[in-house]
């Protein structure tokens, strides 16, 4: 009766089962996987946010498929502040980055076509692609004094059916940014093979280090065809507002052709609510204060984790350039699942196993640096008591 696009295992994995049992038994869990800023003890400017959402202009329905002009101008200004020219005519609002992926997969691919995406990375791609009847083909990132794209492997994985290459910049959970030489190679591949680049930049503002070889955003490029994705969810710590966007860039004629079609897709759904679009310029400005708090939190937690790990420890912290996550490499004396279950069972600490993100080998544990600091410190103390 149901579509084969939904052929997923819907049962709970052993980690989710143990967590549910622990919570049902009333145990307090130190959750080092928290990715929801509204649950992470961040101080939001509640009155100002409420005022922005109460704007009477939200009472009129006058939809524009790409989004209301003032909101798109605010996105354009966001890029201008980062030294990048992305005119409002190139900005299309969506309800989320996930929806932006869905629009782009509809725009670029027929059923059965292939999209390249990084490994390890954000685990939602398989689902987003399956729902559009397209396939994800992964290209590896490898770790050698920092993370790098395996460009040769990426080239090998391109087939007649490949339509686009997804980059996550910085990547979740590796926290690695795209480098200039990687972008040059990708542009050559994309131009030569007629592929689009989809650049997920939701964590772009969260950096730990400076690096001149790093690429910030693809939004200002004038060759090939690029789509930069971001939104209030991460840059303003406001996922509940459901406002994201696509910033288009690239060679002008390709961009215009893509824009016409993208507008048609957006016009079919008109999914972004008017109140959030009207409030958006204010929310973006208020989000800057939220972002500063998150930045301070993630930096402090990362510094703590570094200082808590002795140089000769059996577990090591992988190099991280940005984002909200840190990756610990732990001894392969246990599988990742055993590590996570043991930590939860014996220390009430919840972390994510590397396999959630498709790390090529074991054993890695992923910690959210967004976690409230006291819980993070205690969680790290208990974790290292076991995994040092
Ligand atoms: C890399 C990446 N892209 C996109 C998203 C989702 O963003 P949105 O809330 O805009 O759908 C996430 C959420 O964790 C993410 O990690």
Tab-separated table of C-alpha atoms and ligand atoms in Angstrom:
chain	number	residue	atom	x	y	z
A	1	UNK	CA	0.000	0.000	0.000
A	2	UNK	CA	2.888	2.372	0.801
A	3	UNK	CA	5.655	3.905	-1.284
A	4	UNK	CA	9.016	2.135	-1.392
A	5	UNK	CA	10.599	5.531	-0.689
A	6	UNK	CA	9.708	4.849	2.949
A	7	UNK	CA	11.339	1.435	3.225
A	8	UNK	CA	13.242	2.262	6.420
A	9	UNK	CA	13.590	0.217	9.541
A	10	UNK	CA	11.280	1.951	11.970
A	11	UNK	CA	12.390	0.080	15.099
A	12	UNK	CA	14.456	1.748	17.846
A	13	UNK	CA	18.183	1.012	17.935
A	14	UNK	CA	19.742	-0.394	21.166
A	15	UNK	CA	21.034	3.055	22.214
A	16	UNK	CA	17.584	4.650	21.877
A	17	UNK	CA	16.062	1.674	23.763
A	18	UNK	CA	18.493	1.941	26.686
A	19	UNK	CA	17.989	5.714	26.821
A	20	UNK	CA	14.210	5.285	26.929
A	21	UNK	CA	14.530	2.698	29.727
A	22	UNK	CA	16.814	4.977	31.745
A	23	UNK	CA	14.508	7.947	31.330
A	24	UNK	CA	11.458	5.861	32.214
A	25	UNK	CA	13.304	4.799	35.411
A	26	UNK	CA	13.751	8.482	36.282
A	27	UNK	CA	17.544	8.548	35.897
A	28	UNK	CA	19.283	11.829	35.103
A	29	UNK	CA	21.227	11.601	31.881
A	30	UNK	CA	24.068	13.942	30.980
A	31	UNK	CA	23.135	14.445	27.352
A	32	UNK	CA	26.267	15.331	25.385
A	33	UNK	CA	24.351	15.108	22.107
A	34	UNK	CA	22.160	18.184	22.594
A	35	UNK	CA	21.793	19.953	19.237
A	36	UNK	CA	18.721	21.995	20.000
A	37	UNK	CA	19.769	25.487	21.134
A	38	UNK	CA	16.337	26.168	22.638
A	39	UNK	CA	17.024	23.360	25.145
A	40	UNK	CA	20.624	24.278	25.890
A	41	UNK	CA	20.290	27.053	28.477
A	42	UNK	CA	20.826	29.900	25.995
A	43	UNK	CA	19.280	33.248	27.054
A	44	UNK	CA	16.893	34.360	24.312
A	45	UNK	CA	15.615	37.963	24.051
A	46	UNK	CA	12.035	36.761	24.522
A	47	UNK	CA	10.243	40.132	24.575
A	48	UNK	CA	11.978	41.365	21.420
A	49	UNK	CA	11.306	38.091	19.585
A	50	UNK	CA	7.638	38.224	20.586
A	51	UNK	CA	7.400	41.846	19.459
A	52	UNK	CA	8.907	41.006	16.071
A	53	UNK	CA	6.396	38.165	15.618
A	54	UNK	CA	3.458	40.413	16.536
A	55	UNK	CA	3.925	42.746	13.550
A	56	UNK	CA	0.445	43.513	12.089
A	57	UNK	CA	1.807	43.203	8.544
A	58	UNK	CA	1.685	39.458	9.173
A	59	UNK	CA	-2.119	39.623	8.941
A	60	UNK	CA	-2.068	40.138	5.153
A	61	UNK	CA	-1.460	37.268	2.738
A	62	UNK	CA	0.425	38.486	-0.294
A	63	UNK	CA	2.741	35.590	-1.177
A	64	UNK	CA	5.860	35.778	-3.265
A	65	UNK	CA	7.246	32.320	-4.222
A	66	UNK	CA	10.817	33.387	-3.491
A	67	UNK	CA	9.869	35.100	-0.224
A	68	UNK	CA	8.944	38.629	0.848
A	69	UNK	CA	11.327	41.331	-0.470
A	70	UNK	CA	12.360	42.721	2.934
A	71	UNK	CA	13.318	39.263	4.182
A	72	UNK	CA	15.357	38.525	1.054
A	73	UNK	CA	17.056	41.916	1.365
A	74	UNK	CA	18.024	40.998	4.951
A	75	UNK	CA	19.610	37.743	3.709
A	76	UNK	CA	21.470	39.710	1.056
A	77	UNK	CA	22.751	42.113	3.738
A	78	UNK	CA	23.908	39.099	5.796
A	79	UNK	CA	26.150	38.063	2.870
A	80	UNK	CA	27.270	41.678	2.235
A	81	UNK	CA	28.509	41.834	5.832
A	82	UNK	CA	30.617	38.763	5.023
A	83	UNK	CA	32.113	40.440	1.962
A	84	UNK	CA	29.985	38.552	-0.534
A	85	UNK	CA	27.647	39.845	-3.241
A	86	UNK	CA	24.370	37.887	-3.173
A	87	UNK	CA	21.611	40.168	-4.506
A	88	UNK	CA	18.047	39.638	-3.175
A	89	UNK	CA	17.055	38.406	-6.678
A	90	UNK	CA	19.248	35.368	-6.043
A	91	UNK	CA	17.771	34.512	-2.641
A	92	UNK	CA	14.870	32.095	-2.267
A	93	UNK	CA	13.387	31.463	1.166
A	94	UNK	CA	12.439	27.996	2.378
A	95	UNK	CA	10.985	26.651	5.620
A	96	UNK	CA	14.296	24.974	6.490
A	97	UNK	CA	17.542	23.756	5.031
A	98	UNK	CA	15.970	20.317	4.749
A	99	UNK	CA	13.267	21.780	2.540
A	100	UNK	CA	15.947	23.569	0.519
A	101	UNK	CA	17.571	20.178	-0.193
A	102	UNK	CA	14.195	18.774	-1.243
A	103	UNK	CA	13.672	21.690	-3.675
A	104	UNK	CA	17.166	21.310	-5.115
A	105	UNK	CA	16.878	17.566	-5.588
A	106	UNK	CA	13.573	18.177	-7.440
A	107	UNK	CA	15.235	20.895	-9.512
A	108	UNK	CA	18.337	18.949	-10.480
A	109	UNK	CA	17.521	15.243	-10.527
A	110	UNK	CA	15.148	12.741	-12.064
A	111	UNK	CA	14.167	9.608	-10.132
A	112	UNK	CA	17.180	7.300	-9.989
A	113	UNK	CA	19.739	10.061	-10.490
A	114	UNK	CA	22.664	10.384	-8.094
A	115	UNK	CA	23.836	13.076	-5.700
A	116	UNK	CA	27.336	12.982	-4.236
A	117	UNK	CA	27.599	13.748	-0.535
A	118	UNK	CA	30.485	13.637	1.953
A	119	UNK	CA	31.275	10.799	4.327
A	120	UNK	CA	31.307	11.227	7.288
A	121	UNK	CA	28.561	13.820	7.451
A	122	UNK	CA	25.090	14.813	8.522
A	123	UNK	CA	22.908	11.671	8.540
A	124	UNK	CA	19.776	13.158	6.962
A	125	UNK	CA	20.942	13.052	3.333
A	126	UNK	CA	19.872	9.444	2.722
A	127	UNK	CA	16.358	10.268	3.882
A	128	UNK	CA	16.077	13.573	2.034
A	129	UNK	CA	17.265	11.918	-1.170
A	130	UNK	CA	15.057	8.835	-0.814
A	131	UNK	CA	12.001	11.030	-0.418
A	132	UNK	CA	12.822	12.588	-3.820
A	133	UNK	CA	13.546	9.129	-5.337
A	134	UNK	CA	17.212	9.976	-5.901
A	135	UNK	CA	20.284	8.101	-4.641
A	136	UNK	CA	23.080	9.329	-2.446
A	137	UNK	CA	26.590	8.271	-3.471
A	138	UNK	CA	29.131	9.096	-0.795
A	139	UNK	CA	32.594	10.502	-1.390
A	140	UNK	CA	35.120	10.147	1.431
A	141	UNK	CA	36.747	12.740	3.603
A	142	UNK	CA	39.950	11.498	5.165
A	143	UNK	CA	41.785	12.526	8.314
A	144	UNK	CA	45.489	13.276	8.185
A	145	UNK	CA	46.464	16.193	10.434
A	146	UNK	CA	42.989	17.585	9.775
A	147	UNK	CA	40.174	16.595	7.438
A	148	UNK	CA	40.485	16.668	3.654
A	149	UNK	CA	38.261	15.835	0.701
A	150	UNK	CA	39.387	12.757	-1.211
A	151	UNK	CA	39.096	14.418	-4.616
A	152	UNK	CA	40.336	11.395	-6.557
A	153	UNK	CA	37.668	9.195	-4.953
A	154	UNK	CA	35.073	11.879	-5.612
A	155	UNK	CA	35.987	11.957	-9.322
A	156	UNK	CA	35.783	8.140	-9.452
A	157	UNK	CA	32.258	8.166	-8.098
A	158	UNK	CA	30.838	10.441	-10.793
A	159	UNK	CA	28.626	8.557	-13.250
A	160	UNK	CA	26.276	9.450	-16.100
A	161	UNK	CA	23.564	9.864	-13.487
A	162	UNK	CA	25.395	12.223	-11.130
A	163	UNK	CA	23.656	15.591	-10.920
A	164	UNK	CA	25.166	17.467	-7.987
A	165	UNK	CA	27.864	17.476	-5.325
A	166	UNK	CA	26.889	18.347	-1.765
A	167	UNK	CA	29.463	19.980	0.512
A	168	UNK	CA	28.872	20.773	4.138
A	169	UNK	CA	30.991	23.783	5.041
A	170	UNK	CA	31.950	23.436	7.831
A	171	UNK	CA	31.010	19.793	7.922
A	172	UNK	CA	28.917	18.192	10.634
A	173	UNK	CA	30.389	16.559	12.720
A	174	UNK	CA	34.031	16.860	11.552
A	175	UNK	CA	33.987	20.680	11.750
A	176	UNK	CA	36.167	20.909	8.647
A	177	UNK	CA	35.932	23.788	6.170
A	178	UNK	CA	36.277	23.669	2.414
A	179	UNK	CA	39.759	24.839	1.312
A	180	UNK	CA	40.537	27.001	-1.697
A	181	UNK	CA	42.361	24.265	-3.612
A	182	UNK	CA	39.424	21.911	-2.999
A	183	UNK	CA	37.009	24.517	-4.341
A	184	UNK	CA	39.165	25.043	-7.448
A	185	UNK	CA	39.087	21.298	-8.119
A	186	UNK	CA	35.333	21.119	-7.503
A	187	UNK	CA	34.640	24.022	-9.855
A	188	UNK	CA	36.670	22.346	-12.591
A	189	UNK	CA	34.736	19.097	-12.067
A	190	UNK	CA	31.364	20.862	-11.882
A	191	UNK	CA	31.981	22.929	-15.024
A	192	UNK	CA	33.402	20.000	-16.966
A	193	UNK	CA	30.638	17.550	-16.046
A	194	UNK	CA	27.696	19.956	-15.851
A	195	UNK	CA	27.145	19.309	-12.130
A	196	UNK	CA	25.728	21.715	-9.576
A	197	UNK	CA	27.385	22.378	-6.217
A	198	UNK	CA	25.145	22.432	-3.145
A	199	UNK	CA	26.945	24.040	-0.228
A	200	UNK	CA	25.404	23.602	3.227
A	201	UNK	CA	26.717	26.580	5.202
A	202	UNK	CA	24.453	26.409	8.246
A	203	UNK	CA	27.448	26.334	10.636
A	204	UNK	CA	29.491	28.832	8.592
A	205	UNK	CA	29.608	31.481	11.322
A	206	UNK	CA	30.900	29.118	14.020
A	207	UNK	CA	34.670	29.069	13.694
A	208	UNK	CA	37.351	28.119	16.220
A	209	UNK	CA	40.417	29.130	14.258
A	210	UNK	CA	41.391	31.435	11.401
A	211	UNK	CA	42.771	29.993	8.193
A	212	UNK	CA	43.357	32.002	4.986
A	213	UNK	CA	43.027	28.867	2.832
A	214	UNK	CA	39.462	28.370	4.014
A	215	UNK	CA	36.437	29.123	1.805
A	216	UNK	CA	33.546	30.799	3.656
A	217	UNK	CA	30.603	30.738	1.279
A	218	UNK	CA	30.013	29.927	-2.391
A	219	UNK	CA	27.283	32.587	-2.611
A	220	UNK	CA	29.323	35.097	-4.661
A	221	UNK	CA	30.777	32.794	-7.351
A	222	UNK	CA	30.251	33.525	-11.057
A	223	UNK	CA	31.165	30.211	-12.716
A	224	UNK	CA	29.368	26.810	-12.802
A	225	UNK	CA	26.175	26.693	-10.689
A	226	UNK	CA	26.096	26.859	-6.898
A	227	UNK	CA	23.433	26.855	-4.235
A	228	UNK	CA	24.419	27.994	-0.736
A	229	UNK	CA	22.069	26.892	2.037
A	230	UNK	CA	21.654	28.447	5.446
A	231	UNK	CA	18.970	29.704	7.800
A	232	UNK	CA	17.907	30.956	11.194
A	233	UNK	CA	18.077	27.474	12.683
A	234	UNK	CA	21.834	27.538	13.299
A	235	UNK	CA	23.070	31.059	12.572
A	236	UNK	CA	20.459	32.599	14.885
A	237	UNK	CA	19.891	29.566	17.127
A	238	UNK	CA	16.197	29.712	16.162
A	239	UNK	CA	15.234	26.342	14.623
A	240	UNK	CA	11.597	26.711	15.681
A	241	UNK	CA	11.100	29.713	13.363
A	242	UNK	CA	11.407	27.489	10.305
A	243	UNK	CA	13.142	29.903	7.997
A	244	UNK	CA	16.016	28.979	5.755
A	245	UNK	CA	17.188	30.002	2.321
A	246	UNK	CA	18.976	29.142	-0.891
A	247	UNK	CA	21.455	31.713	-2.260
A	248	UNK	CA	22.131	31.039	-5.932
A	249	UNK	CA	25.433	31.762	-7.607
A	250	UNK	CA	27.296	30.866	-10.755
A	251	UNK	CA	27.377	31.548	-14.452
A	252	UNK	CA	24.517	34.019	-15.199
A	253	UNK	CA	22.576	32.065	-17.848
A	254	UNK	CA	22.656	28.814	-15.848
A	255	UNK	CA	21.588	30.756	-12.792
A	256	UNK	CA	18.619	32.310	-14.598
A	257	UNK	CA	17.506	28.913	-15.957
A	258	UNK	CA	17.739	27.400	-12.497
A	259	UNK	CA	15.964	30.346	-10.868
A	260	UNK	CA	12.869	30.104	-13.123
A	261	UNK	CA	12.449	26.448	-12.223
A	262	UNK	CA	13.203	26.891	-8.543
A	263	UNK	CA	10.605	29.640	-8.327
A	264	UNK	CA	8.060	27.282	-9.862
A	265	UNK	CA	8.827	24.632	-7.233
A	266	UNK	CA	8.523	27.196	-4.437
A	267	UNK	CA	5.292	28.556	-5.946
A	268	UNK	CA	3.810	25.061	-5.799
A	269	UNK	CA	4.240	24.939	-2.007
A	270	UNK	CA	4.452	28.560	-0.742
A	271	UNK	CA	5.588	26.976	2.505
A	272	UNK	CA	7.208	29.812	4.470
A	273	UNK	CA	4.729	31.479	6.845
A	274	UNK	CA	4.131	35.217	6.542
A	275	UNK	CA	4.698	36.053	10.265
A	276	UNK	CA	8.254	34.670	10.254
A	277	UNK	CA	9.065	36.389	6.952
A	278	UNK	CA	7.828	39.745	8.258
A	279	UNK	CA	9.762	39.256	11.497
A	280	UNK	CA	12.870	37.937	9.772
A	281	UNK	CA	15.004	41.135	9.566
A	282	UNK	CA	14.507	41.632	13.326
A	283	UNK	CA	15.019	37.930	14.101
A	284	UNK	CA	18.261	37.894	12.150
A	285	UNK	CA	19.521	40.905	14.115
A	286	UNK	CA	18.414	39.348	17.439
A	287	UNK	CA	19.953	36.031	16.352
A	288	UNK	CA	23.375	37.690	16.286
A	289	UNK	CA	23.248	37.900	20.101
A	290	UNK	CA	22.161	34.262	20.322
A	291	UNK	CA	24.960	33.288	17.965
A	292	UNK	CA	27.507	35.079	20.166
A	293	UNK	CA	26.340	33.051	23.185
A	294	UNK	CA	26.509	29.787	21.254
A	295	UNK	CA	29.951	30.691	19.964
A	296	UNK	CA	31.155	31.412	23.508
A	297	UNK	CA	29.645	28.107	24.709
A	298	UNK	CA	31.146	25.937	21.970
A	299	UNK	CA	34.572	27.575	22.354
A	300	UNK	CA	34.580	27.148	26.138
A	301	UNK	CA	33.492	23.504	25.906
A	302	UNK	CA	36.112	22.756	23.267
A	303	UNK	CA	38.831	24.406	25.352
A	304	UNK	CA	37.711	22.373	28.359
A	305	UNK	CA	37.770	19.119	26.404
A	306	UNK	CA	41.279	19.888	25.128
A	307	UNK	CA	42.591	20.679	28.574
A	308	UNK	CA	40.912	17.612	30.120
A	309	UNK	CA	42.710	15.236	27.757
A	310	UNK	CA	46.297	14.466	28.767
A	311	UNK	CA	48.777	14.389	25.869
A	312	UNK	CA	49.415	10.657	26.347
A	313	UNK	CA	45.738	9.665	26.621
A	314	UNK	CA	44.450	6.628	24.747
A	315	UNK	CA	41.628	8.794	23.424
A	316	UNK	CA	42.420	11.738	21.161
A	317	UNK	CA	40.493	14.782	20.042
A	318	UNK	CA	40.385	15.189	16.268
A	319	UNK	CA	41.239	18.564	14.823
A	320	UNK	CA	38.114	20.728	14.576
A	321	UNK	CA	37.891	24.072	12.761
A	322	UNK	CA	34.276	25.055	13.327
A	323	UNK	CA	30.679	23.972	13.943
A	324	UNK	CA	29.007	22.617	17.069
A	325	UNK	CA	30.671	19.208	17.466
A	326	UNK	CA	33.874	17.544	18.613
A	327	UNK	CA	35.026	14.054	17.677
A	328	UNK	CA	36.985	11.827	20.028
A	329	UNK	CA	38.861	8.851	18.708
A	330	UNK	CA	38.645	6.125	21.365
A	331	UNK	CA	40.419	2.746	21.563
A	332	UNK	CA	39.018	0.032	19.319
A	333	UNK	CA	38.957	-2.305	22.254
A	334	UNK	CA	35.168	-1.938	22.015
A	335	UNK	CA	32.861	-1.137	19.129
A	336	UNK	CA	31.333	2.328	18.999
A	337	UNK	CA	27.998	0.858	19.999
A	338	UNK	CA	29.602	-0.825	23.026
A	339	UNK	CA	31.301	2.424	24.012
A	340	UNK	CA	28.056	4.379	23.805
A	341	UNK	CA	26.008	1.722	25.614
A	342	UNK	CA	28.670	1.334	28.352
A	343	UNK	CA	28.867	5.071	28.926
A	344	UNK	CA	25.119	5.327	29.136
A	345	UNK	CA	24.680	2.239	31.302
A	346	UNK	CA	27.495	2.832	33.763
A	347	UNK	CA	27.942	6.628	33.777
A	348	UNK	CA	24.589	8.029	32.556
A	349	UNK	CA	26.434	9.913	29.805
A	350	UNK	CA	24.977	10.049	26.308
A	351	UNK	CA	27.241	10.607	23.286
A	352	UNK	CA	26.832	9.713	19.632
A	353	UNK	CA	28.677	6.876	17.910
A	354	UNK	CA	30.662	7.720	14.778
A	355	UNK	CA	28.546	5.307	12.763
A	356	UNK	CA	25.579	7.714	13.044
A	357	UNK	CA	27.624	9.885	10.682
A	358	UNK	CA	29.101	7.058	8.618
A	359	UNK	CA	32.697	7.352	9.770
A	360	UNK	CA	34.695	5.036	7.522
A	361	UNK	CA	36.146	3.075	10.475
A	362	UNK	CA	35.711	2.706	14.256
A	363	UNK	CA	35.939	3.938	16.999
A	364	UNK	CA	34.770	7.549	17.241
A	365	UNK	CA	32.466	9.327	19.646
A	366	UNK	CA	30.798	12.636	18.759
A	367	UNK	CA	30.078	15.234	21.454
A	368	UNK	CA	27.891	18.306	21.044
A	369	UNK	CA	29.769	21.429	22.135
A	370	UNK	CA	26.406	23.157	22.488
A	371	UNK	CA	25.766	21.190	25.693
A	372	UNK	CA	25.256	23.347	28.771
A	373	UNK	CA	28.743	23.810	30.262
A	374	UNK	CA	28.328	22.215	33.701
A	375	UNK	CA	26.773	19.092	32.150
A	376	UNK	CA	29.480	19.033	29.496
A	377	UNK	CA	32.284	19.162	32.060
A	378	UNK	CA	30.794	16.478	34.256
A	379	UNK	CA	29.997	14.341	31.209
A	380	UNK	CA	33.568	14.671	29.929
A	381	UNK	CA	34.926	13.822	33.393
A	382	UNK	CA	32.858	10.617	33.516
A	383	UNK	CA	33.649	9.759	29.908
A	384	UNK	CA	37.390	10.153	30.376
A	385	UNK	CA	37.289	8.128	33.582
A	386	UNK	CA	36.256	5.247	31.316
A	387	UNK	CA	37.858	6.063	27.963
A	388	UNK	CA	41.145	7.661	28.922
B	1	LIG	C1	24.700	20.157	8.258
B	1	LIG	C2	23.270	20.467	8.574
B	1	LIG	N1	22.466	20.968	7.625
B	1	LIG	C3	21.181	21.272	7.899
B	1	LIG	C4	20.642	21.077	9.141
B	1	LIG	C5	19.188	21.363	9.395
B	1	LIG	O1	18.897	22.688	9.335
B	1	LIG	P1	17.377	23.155	9.270
B	1	LIG	O2	16.879	23.221	10.672
B	1	LIG	O3	17.456	24.476	8.611
B	1	LIG	O4	16.629	22.154	8.417
B	1	LIG	C6	21.428	20.536	10.150
B	1	LIG	C7	20.861	20.283	11.491
B	1	LIG	O5	21.484	19.748	12.381
B	1	LIG	C8	22.775	20.229	9.864
B	1	LIG	O6	23.569	19.682	10.799
